[in-house]
Every structure is written in structure tokens, then in C-alpha cells.
Amino acid sequence: MACFLLVVGITTANGQARQDSNAVKKLLDSAFVLENTSKQAALNCYQSALALSKKINYKLGEAKSLHNSGIVYYGMAEYEKARSFFKNAIDQYKIIKHGKGMSSCFSNIGNTYQLQDKLDSSLVYYQKAIEISQQYGLTESAGRGYSNMGMVFRKLNQTNKAYDYYTKAFEFAQKSKDSLTMAIALINQGTILDDLGKKEEFYQKQVQALKIGELSNNDYVMKLACLNIGEYFAIKKDYPSAIAYGQKSLAYSLKLDIPYETERIKPVIARYYFLSGNYKKAEAILLESIQASKKLEASDITLDTYSILQELYETKGDFKQAYKYQTLHKHLSDTIFNETQVKTIHELEVKYQTSQKDKQLATNKLQITEKDLQIQRKNSWIIITVSVIGLLLTIVLITYLTYQNRQKLHKQKLIALEKEKEVQLLEAMINGEEKERTRIAKDLHDGVGGMLSAAKMHFSAIKSNIQHSTNIEGFDLALSLLDESASEVRKTAHNLMPELLTTNGLKDALALFCKRISNPLTSVQFIAIGDIPRFKQSFELSVYRIVQELMNNVIKHSQAKDAIVQMSCHDELLLITVEDDGKGFNQNSEGKNGIGLSSLHSRVESFNGSMKIDSEERRGTTIYLEFDITRLKVLAEEELA
């Protein structure tokens, strides 16, 4: 993926600053050239550009150095590092309000998640890219964002949604006159129609894309469209037309100078010649393709070529050659399969080792828990012994005092009765705590909140009647403080008893909670994917409290700039992700699984759920919650009635 080039005019206060910024640009250009020869050298060059940009406070240089470093790591498939650089670049782009840079970085982060098959996360960042693009009026970037969304939904086998997003991509690209995105959207729409068996509509989309490619002189678009049109004619058994379009696609590929794509097309054309009865031409192309694909180490192309040659020689009656290429095909296929198996076994081995480590950690935790229980038992026996001894001493003392002075005993009985009343009052207070919480919340919202609002109205009315005042700033400050007080009262009332949870459900309650705790230091975003049904009230309240506690931990401890609460529901599972870009923590460090996290795990498991924590120091934290909601859904006429 190539980084877009930015042309920005820099206004400087003196010649030295201009000279330094030009030096940064030269470093960025040099690093870009080095990407094709030495990734590490390019990264070193970008680091030099970053250091110089920080020295002269050149924010655009900082952002581009971080952005391009992320692209290099992206190309090296080091996706965690790539995301870290992209996020840091976004922070710098935000300072200078560079919408195109932010949109590009969000899209790149989405790409990394898509390549790791973390499709929910990729959708989140593609959506952010679209929102930034629309905020800054970047119609072209928005169109490409919608195209990315369509690709993800196609992977999820949600063809209708994928088609709709490709349609949006086309509409936005049409507005921005982005011919490439328009053509790609049409080609992708066509492939979906082809999957649905709508061959004629597929053909029309490819023809439209080809026209756009011809008008814009885009060889890449014309290559794809011609290849697809050729396949259409092959299905129709119009092999001369199929060959003609295949040759056109090959010509465009040669102009693009992409060896793999060129060799990928040759066996396709050879098959058309074979199906048309021109065995000699098909054989010549295939034999040439074998040599080229071997040089490229493109075993998949070589495998296809062997298969076509086997079929060709069988048709010609040359069974010796057919057997030869059948043997070569089987040998290469087994080799590819064995390589895949080795890779799969290695992945399984890594997973096994990881599970063994997790098992050992669980065993260690169990041993620690057993030791803690033993200590607690010992402490309990000590407490019981001391209590018994104390009780005996008390009885002896009471007996002695009673024997000495009945009057003193009477006074002690009065004191004991008073203490008993205090205990009863305390128990009554505890039993009424939940009711009191509800009442306080209502009083704060309806009473104090109303009074504060009324007071603000009176102050505002007084201010409008005051034409001259020597202390107007103090008056405004008082109004501001009154506003803040009213806001805090509403937040406190909501936290004591979230009424929205009972009336509207978990989705709306969490959305409002995230909006209220979002602040200038930590931006909190809530995202709900798909429809979220209603659940039993006890379950909704428990999940709400769990998320509330997790987000409170983020606000208090993570030092995060951005946090996301994401909720989705599909296949009888409720999935909740809480993610932040804060300082994170080492999960293997002692003391990081305290009482709070253990309590959360227990509460989640009590509802047949699971909780997974993914965190590293300085890389943020992601917590995944998953609940089986098969028996937790309720109909409106039941519990919601």
C-alpha cells in the first residue's frame, strides 16, 4: 500500500525554519525510495525525519513520519507495530486538523484487522475513516471507505449489505469523480451478482467498469474488467470473444509490469484456446507459463497449468504426456498440502504451548487460592479461640461485677439495650439502602435538578436585565458553575439508578453512559452493530454494572486518549468489546488479576458467559465479553410489559 503524497505550504518565521522543514521533506522522500530496497533503512530514515520534526515542532512532518513507518510495518505483516504507528500519526493529524491523514490511518488500521480476520474491529475503524472523511468533506476518501466496508461484509457472507456498501462507494466516487473507485465498485457489484447466478447483470457491470477504465486510461481497471468479460463469454461458449478479452487483459497487465498478475492470466487464455479446439496454441502458452511461474515461485499458477495440460493431452489422446502432467500435478499438490500441513501443525503447536502455559497459570492460581484458604482457616480458628476466651472472661467479669454490685449490673443492662437498638437501626438502614438509592436519585433529578434549573433561569433573566455591570465575568462564572452543578446532579442520579436501562434496554443505557463519561482527556465511543434485543432485567442490570466498572477502570487507571465500547448480537451470542489505547499492563505480572477482575470473571460466568483480557504495556487493553443469550431473551408482553 503506497502512502498518499501531501503538498502543503509551510509558512515560517525565518529562513532556518524553512530550511529545516525542507530537510524533513527530503528525508521523507529518501525513505519512500528506500522502501523498495531496504525496509529497515527506510524505517531508520523515517525515524530521523520524526526526530527532526519534533525538534522544530513540525507537526505535519511528525505525522507523515509515523504514518509512513506504519505502512512499512504493514508491508512486513507486523500489524501490531503498524497499528501503534498509525494511532500515533492520528494524534498528530488531529492537532493540525488534517482530515485526509486521519482518514487514511483509520483505513489502514481497519486493513490490518481485516488481514487478521478480526472483522468486527476492521468495521469499527473503516466506519471511523468514513466519519472523518464526511466531516472534512473528503468525498473520495468516503467512497473508498464504503468500498472497504463492502469487502468485509462480503467476507461475512452478507451479500446484500456488501452490495449496498459497494453502491454507496460508487455514489460517493461519482460525486468526487474518482474513476478508480467507481470502476472497482462496479466490478465488485458484478462479482456479487455472479455469485447469485445473475450472469447478464454481472456482464453489464463489467462493461460499465471497462468504459470508465477506457475513459480514465486506467490499465488496472481495464485488466480486471476484460478478464471478467472474457470469463463471461467463456461460459457462453463464445470462445473467440473470450480469447480476445483475455488477450486485452494480458496486454494491460504487461503494461502494469506485475509479473504475477501477468502469469495468472496466461493459463486462463490457454484454457479458452483449449476449449475452442486450438490445442497447439493452448499447449504453447501453457508450456511457456510453466517456465515463467517456476521463476516466480508461483506454485498455484504452476498447479493450474499442470491440470490444464493433463486435460489437453487426454483430449488429444497423448496419454503418456497426460500421465506425466498428472504426476507433476499430484506431486506439486502434495508438496503444497504438506507445506500447509507443516504450517498448520506449527500453529497448533503454538496454540498447544499457549494452552499449557494457561493451564500452568491456572494451576498456580489454584495453589495460591488453596494456600489463601488454609491461611483463612487458621485465622478463623484463631479468631474463634480468642472469641471464646474473650467470652469466658466476659462471663467471669459479669459474674464478678454482679456479685459485687447489682446497681452497676443494672446500668450495664441499660447500656446493652441501647446498643441493641443501635444495631437494629443499622440493620434497617442497610435493608433500606437500595430503596434510598432510588429515592435519592429521584429527588436529585426531580428536586435538586429542577431547583438548579430554575435558579439558572432566574440568573439568566437577571443577566438579560442588567445592562451595565462591573462584575459581569463573575456573574458568568456563577452561571457556568450552576450549569456544572446541574450536570453533575443528573450524572449522579443516573449512576444511582439508570432508568433508561429499564425502559429502553441495555443498548440505549450503555450508549448514554459512554456519552456521559466521555471527557476531554478520554474520548469514549459506543458502537452497536446490528439489532440488540431485550433481555431479562437482572441480566441487563448485571451486564450494565460490569461494563460500568470496566469503563471506570479505564477512566481512572489506563491514561487512555480513546476508548470504545462495542456491542453486537448474532448466532445466539451477545458480544461486548471494551478497548482503549492506554498504557495497558503485563497480564503475567503479579498483582494484575486482583479481587476486582476475579469478581468480574465470576459475575460473567454466572450468566453462562466468558471474559478474555488482551493487554500489553504501552499497547492498550482489549476486553472481550461473550454471553450465550439463548435463554435470556424476553418478549415485550412478558417481563417488559
JSON list of C-alpha atoms in Angstrom, two decimals, residues 505-506 532-544 546 569 571-576 603-610 625-636 638-640:
[
{"chain": "A", "resi": 505, "resn": "GLY", "atom": "CA", "xyz": [-32.81, -1.63, 27.36]},
{"chain": "A", "resi": 506, "resn": "LEU", "atom": "CA", "xyz": [-29.09, -2.33, 27.54]},
{"chain": "A", "resi": 532, "resn": "ILE", "atom": "CA", "xyz": [-29.79, -5.75, 20.02]},
{"chain": "A", "resi": 533, "resn": "PRO", "atom": "CA", "xyz": [-32.88, -7.47, 21.58]},
{"chain": "A", "resi": 534, "resn": "ARG", "atom": "CA", "xyz": [-34.18, -7.00, 25.13]},
{"chain": "A", "resi": 535, "resn": "PHE", "atom": "CA", "xyz": [-33.12, -9.41, 27.88]},
{"chain": "A", "resi": 536, "resn": "LYS", "atom": "CA", "xyz": [-34.16, -10.27, 31.40]},
{"chain": "A", "resi": 537, "resn": "GLN", "atom": "CA", "xyz": [-33.86, -7.25, 33.68]},
{"chain": "A", "resi": 538, "resn": "SER", "atom": "CA", "xyz": [-31.46, -9.00, 36.06]},
{"chain": "A", "resi": 539, "resn": "PHE", "atom": "CA", "xyz": [-29.15, -9.85, 33.16]},
{"chain": "A", "resi": 540, "resn": "GLU", "atom": "CA", "xyz": [-29.28, -6.35, 31.68]},
{"chain": "A", "resi": 541, "resn": "LEU", "atom": "CA", "xyz": [-28.52, -4.74, 35.03]},
{"chain": "A", "resi": 542, "resn": "SER", "atom": "CA", "xyz": [-25.59, -7.10, 35.68]},
{"chain": "A", "resi": 543, "resn": "VAL", "atom": "CA", "xyz": [-24.05, -6.50, 32.25]},
{"chain": "A", "resi": 544, "resn": "TYR", "atom": "CA", "xyz": [-24.55, -2.75, 32.65]},
{"chain": "A", "resi": 546, "resn": "ILE", "atom": "CA", "xyz": [-19.90, -4.93, 34.55]},
{"chain": "A", "resi": 569, "resn": "CYS", "atom": "CA", "xyz": [-25.53, -9.82, 18.70]},
{"chain": "A", "resi": 571, "resn": "ASP", "atom": "CA", "xyz": [-25.79, -16.58, 16.37]},
{"chain": "A", "resi": 572, "resn": "GLU", "atom": "CA", "xyz": [-27.40, -16.51, 19.83]},
{"chain": "A", "resi": 573, "resn": "LEU", "atom": "CA", "xyz": [-24.35, -14.74, 21.27]},
{"chain": "A", "resi": 574, "resn": "LEU", "atom": "CA", "xyz": [-24.07, -11.27, 22.81]},
{"chain": "A", "resi": 575, "resn": "LEU", "atom": "CA", "xyz": [-20.57, -9.91, 22.19]},
{"chain": "A", "resi": 576, "resn": "ILE", "atom": "CA", "xyz": [-19.19, -6.86, 24.00]},
{"chain": "A", "resi": 603, "resn": "ARG", "atom": "CA", "xyz": [-20.23, -12.35, 37.57]},
{"chain": "A", "resi": 604, "resn": "VAL", "atom": "CA", "xyz": [-19.74, -13.01, 33.86]},
{"chain": "A", "resi": 605, "resn": "GLU", "atom": "CA", "xyz": [-19.55, -16.79, 34.34]},
{"chain": "A", "resi": 606, "resn": "SER", "atom": "CA", "xyz": [-22.72, -16.74, 36.46]},
{"chain": "A", "resi": 607, "resn": "PHE", "atom": "CA", "xyz": [-24.63, -15.78, 33.29]},
{"chain": "A", "resi": 608, "resn": "ASN", "atom": "CA", "xyz": [-23.00, -18.53, 31.22]},
{"chain": "A", "resi": 609, "resn": "GLY", "atom": "CA", "xyz": [-20.50, -16.04, 29.75]},
{"chain": "A", "resi": 610, "resn": "SER", "atom": "CA", "xyz": [-16.78, -15.69, 29.30]},
{"chain": "A", "resi": 625, "resn": "LEU", "atom": "CA", "xyz": [-17.21, -10.38, 26.86]},
{"chain": "A", "resi": 626, "resn": "GLU", "atom": "CA", "xyz": [-19.31, -13.17, 25.37]},
{"chain": "A", "resi": 627, "resn": "PHE", "atom": "CA", "xyz": [-22.72, -14.35, 26.64]},
{"chain": "A", "resi": 628, "resn": "ASP", "atom": "CA", "xyz": [-24.96, -17.20, 25.49]},
{"chain": "A", "resi": 629, "resn": "ILE", "atom": "CA", "xyz": [-28.31, -15.41, 25.23]},
{"chain": "A", "resi": 630, "resn": "THR", "atom": "CA", "xyz": [-30.41, -18.39, 24.10]},
{"chain": "A", "resi": 631, "resn": "ARG", "atom": "CA", "xyz": [-32.48, -18.36, 27.30]},
{"chain": "A", "resi": 632, "resn": "LEU", "atom": "CA", "xyz": [-32.10, -14.69, 28.21]},
{"chain": "A", "resi": 633, "resn": "LYS", "atom": "CA", "xyz": [-34.25, -13.06, 25.50]},
{"chain": "A", "resi": 634, "resn": "VAL", "atom": "CA", "xyz": [-37.73, -11.92, 26.59]},
{"chain": "A", "resi": 635, "resn": "LEU", "atom": "CA", "xyz": [-40.81, -10.86, 24.64]},
{"chain": "A", "resi": 636, "resn": "ALA", "atom": "CA", "xyz": [-42.28, -7.42, 25.11]},
{"chain": "A", "resi": 638, "resn": "GLU", "atom": "CA", "xyz": [-43.65, -10.75, 29.27]},
{"chain": "A", "resi": 639, "resn": "GLU", "atom": "CA", "xyz": [-41.12, -9.02, 31.53]},
{"chain": "A", "resi": 640, "resn": "LEU", "atom": "CA", "xyz": [-41.22, -5.74, 29.57]}
]
